Amino acid sequence: MSVDHIVYLTADDDIASLRERLRRAQADPLILVIPDNVAVLRQVVGVRLVQRYSAQMGITIIIVTRDRATEDMCRRYGFAVYHDIDKIPPRKRGGIDANLLAAAPRLPPVPIYRRLVGAGFWLVAIVLVMVGAVTISLAAGLVMPSAVIRLVPATEMLTTTINITGGPQIRVLDADKGQLPARSVQVLIEDTGQVETTGQKRVPDAAATGTVVFASRSLGAITIPKGTVVRTSTGQSVRFRTEEEASLPAGAFATVRVPIKAIDPGPNGNVKAGTINVVEGTLAFQVSVLNDEDTKDGSEKQVSFVTLQDRATLRDVILKKIQANSYSELLKAIQPGDILPAETLTIAVNESSFDKPLDAEGTYLTGKVRATVSGLVLDGDDLKTLVLARLRDRVPPGFIILPDSITIGTPGSVRYSDGVLTLQITATARSQAAIDRQDVQRLAAGKTVEMAGQEIARRFSLARPPEIAVERPFFGRLPLLTARIAVISE
């Protein structure tokens, strides 16, 4: 096993470095060790990044931390959280070598006062203090004033336009240069189609028919079997078969007329009278043959057949169908917020098959094409990180950007060549005045409703004046104890 099974974060780690460290880690399960002074996973965007990486790579990520805010945030998103590596159950560790776990750095020891909390003396003392505090709080709640302050922070929309360069060859996000890593996604698509064939040719259709007269060359009776073959003797030989059995009576020069049909269909069977004069087989020593009339009704017809161009046309028709469906199929393979420019789509044909060979007769040609469709994807989280970095200098003093409010428009000026993608995006985000609840409590404590409202309005950027409600006011003033003042920011 490699040390990539355990990633130990430091106070210098931010979203960008966390993403890079996750990409370098190639292990399952992966243990993230997070000291108290690391704040990256106290943020929703950080936890979602880890959650997304876990889902994409199909690996289990275990969190080791003693920081309460980090623990709460990670548990909220379904991660297993432990206070020490040694606390991870063996079944969760998978195949991680015990020596690797033993050598891994540990979190700093728990302060002495936290360990003493479990001792009996301290436990009793804490319980007594809590009981006293609850008693005092209940008593205070009955006689002391309380207040609720409702604030609606001011907001301001921010907009930025960013020129982006992306590609698989870019390994790390660079906000200043607008460079983003890009990954390739692909799907296998199969579709069918049909076209009319365009080849035209004439082929034999009906066989010629007629009659011949057999004449006896012997004195005895002769039977002429059905299927006896006769033919012409000049030019290209044309062969016929008799259509029925016939008998020649005994006696010299006896004759019989028998119907015949050309063996091969087509107009070649239409021969002139007197040209059929050969009997095939041993019967030729006993009889002679001659057609005293022309044979007729041998014909041909025009048919369609498959050409090389028909195959090429059908292949193009199917590929257009695949191309029309490929974008929606690729979108199913990416995450919400990712960008997949249609200009990066490529189609590689894996297999083509047709229901008829070349030159085969038929009015229609049906075929099937199986192809791999690929495209280049920009990660949605990377895009948000880039937008946040670009908007940071535009945030008004005292305001913060709300990451979930970031909206990225449809990319423009898209260019894709030699694996490098360039495009332009316009993004908007909502910034909101930062409200420090403790500052609000301190400003309002002990003041009249009017004075508190004025102080708060001067200190913070608000969309409308504060709403202050006081229960059991003391000489028309808010409570002196800040704990008795609730601040709600909408």
PDB file of N, CA, C and O in Angstrom, residues 6 27 106 111 123 134 186 189 220 224 293 304 335 348 355 394 425 431:
ATOM      1  N   ILE A   6      -3.575   7.930   3.116  1.00  0.00           N
ATOM      2  CA  ILE A   6      -3.798   8.908   4.186  1.00  0.00           C
ATOM      3  C   ILE A   6      -3.333  10.266   3.684  1.00  0.00           C
ATOM      4  O   ILE A   6      -2.183  10.433   3.276  1.00  0.00           O
ATOM      5  N   ALA A  27      -6.158   5.771  -3.949  1.00  0.00           N
ATOM      6  CA  ALA A  27      -6.323   4.669  -3.004  1.00  0.00           C
ATOM      7  C   ALA A  27      -7.775   4.581  -2.544  1.00  0.00           C
ATOM      8  O   ALA A  27      -8.515   5.554  -2.561  1.00  0.00           O
ATOM      9  N   ARG A 106      -0.460  11.654  13.873  1.00  0.00           N
ATOM     10  CA  ARG A 106      -1.697  11.767  14.643  1.00  0.00           C
ATOM     11  C   ARG A 106      -2.085  13.235  14.835  1.00  0.00           C
ATOM     12  O   ARG A 106      -1.238  14.142  14.717  1.00  0.00           O
ATOM     13  N   PRO A 111      -6.506  18.809  24.724  1.00  0.00           N
ATOM     14  CA  PRO A 111      -6.070  19.594  25.888  1.00  0.00           C
ATOM     15  C   PRO A 111      -6.495  18.924  27.195  1.00  0.00           C
ATOM     16  O   PRO A 111      -7.513  18.245  27.272  1.00  0.00           O
ATOM     17  N   LEU A 123     -17.116  16.417  36.394  1.00  0.00           N
ATOM     18  CA  LEU A 123     -18.467  16.136  35.923  1.00  0.00           C
ATOM     19  C   LEU A 123     -19.504  16.677  36.883  1.00  0.00           C
ATOM     20  O   LEU A 123     -20.484  17.322  36.492  1.00  0.00           O
ATOM     21  N   VAL A 134     -29.246  26.966  34.401  1.00  0.00           N
ATOM     22  CA  VAL A 134     -30.619  26.758  33.927  1.00  0.00           C
ATOM     23  C   VAL A 134     -31.613  27.441  34.854  1.00  0.00           C
ATOM     24  O   VAL A 134     -32.575  28.081  34.426  1.00  0.00           O
ATOM     25  N   GLN A 186     -16.984   9.912 -22.650  1.00  0.00           N
ATOM     26  CA  GLN A 186     -17.407   9.243 -23.877  1.00  0.00           C
ATOM     27  C   GLN A 186     -18.527   8.264 -23.603  1.00  0.00           C
ATOM     28  O   GLN A 186     -18.670   7.771 -22.483  1.00  0.00           O
ATOM     29  N   ILE A 189     -22.715   4.615 -28.662  1.00  0.00           N
ATOM     30  CA  ILE A 189     -24.063   4.782 -29.217  1.00  0.00           C
ATOM     31  C   ILE A 189     -24.209   3.889 -30.449  1.00  0.00           C
ATOM     32  O   ILE A 189     -23.308   3.822 -31.293  1.00  0.00           O
ATOM     33  N   GLY A 220     -39.232 -49.016 -84.252  1.00  0.00           N
ATOM     34  CA  GLY A 220     -39.971 -49.332 -83.036  1.00  0.00           C
ATOM     35  C   GLY A 220     -40.569 -48.089 -82.380  1.00  0.00           C
ATOM     36  O   GLY A 220     -40.248 -46.945 -82.712  1.00  0.00           O
ATOM     37  N   ILE A 224     -40.409 -40.430 -75.298  1.00  0.00           N
ATOM     38  CA  ILE A 224     -39.573 -39.240 -75.059  1.00  0.00           C
ATOM     39  C   ILE A 224     -39.911 -38.714 -73.654  1.00  0.00           C
ATOM     40  O   ILE A 224     -41.021 -38.194 -73.418  1.00  0.00           O
ATOM     41  N   GLU A 293     -41.543 -23.366 -85.440  1.00  0.00           N
ATOM     42  CA  GLU A 293     -42.037 -22.018 -85.114  1.00  0.00           C
ATOM     43  C   GLU A 293     -40.997 -21.332 -84.204  1.00  0.00           C
ATOM     44  O   GLU A 293     -40.207 -21.996 -83.508  1.00  0.00           O
ATOM     45  N   SER A 304     -33.359  -2.801 -58.980  1.00  0.00           N
ATOM     46  CA  SER A 304     -32.419  -1.976 -58.201  1.00  0.00           C
ATOM     47  C   SER A 304     -31.413  -2.885 -57.521  1.00  0.00           C
ATOM     48  O   SER A 304     -31.728  -4.025 -57.164  1.00  0.00           O
ATOM     49  N   GLN A 335     -21.967  15.927 -14.466  1.00  0.00           N
ATOM     50  CA  GLN A 335     -22.655  16.431 -13.285  1.00  0.00           C
ATOM     51  C   GLN A 335     -23.300  17.784 -13.562  1.00  0.00           C
ATOM     52  O   GLN A 335     -22.843  18.543 -14.432  1.00  0.00           O
ATOM     53  N   ALA A 348     -16.218   8.448 -33.408  1.00  0.00           N
ATOM     54  CA  ALA A 348     -15.344   7.427 -33.999  1.00  0.00           C
ATOM     55  C   ALA A 348     -16.181   6.178 -34.252  1.00  0.00           C
ATOM     56  O   ALA A 348     -16.747   5.597 -33.328  1.00  0.00           O
ATOM     57  N   ASP A 355     -27.511  -5.191 -44.357  1.00  0.00           N
ATOM     58  CA  ASP A 355     -28.289  -6.421 -44.538  1.00  0.00           C
ATOM     59  C   ASP A 355     -28.129  -7.022 -45.930  1.00  0.00           C
ATOM     60  O   ASP A 355     -28.613  -8.130 -46.182  1.00  0.00           O
ATOM     61  N   ARG A 394     -14.187  42.600  -6.739  1.00  0.00           N
ATOM     62  CA  ARG A 394     -15.344  43.457  -7.047  1.00  0.00           C
ATOM     63  C   ARG A 394     -16.367  43.480  -5.913  1.00  0.00           C
ATOM     64  O   ARG A 394     -17.385  44.155  -6.031  1.00  0.00           O
ATOM     65  N   ILE A 425     -17.065  32.884 -20.931  1.00  0.00           N
ATOM     66  CA  ILE A 425     -18.288  32.765 -20.145  1.00  0.00           C
ATOM     67  C   ILE A 425     -18.583  34.090 -19.451  1.00  0.00           C
ATOM     68  O   ILE A 425     -17.664  34.862 -19.145  1.00  0.00           O
ATOM     69  N   SER A 431     -23.795  39.166  -4.059  1.00  0.00           N
ATOM     70  CA  SER A 431     -23.055  39.462  -2.834  1.00  0.00           C
ATOM     71  C   SER A 431     -24.036  40.018  -1.805  1.00  0.00           C
ATOM     72  O   SER A 431     -25.012  40.676  -2.150  1.00  0.00           O
TER      73      SER A 431
END
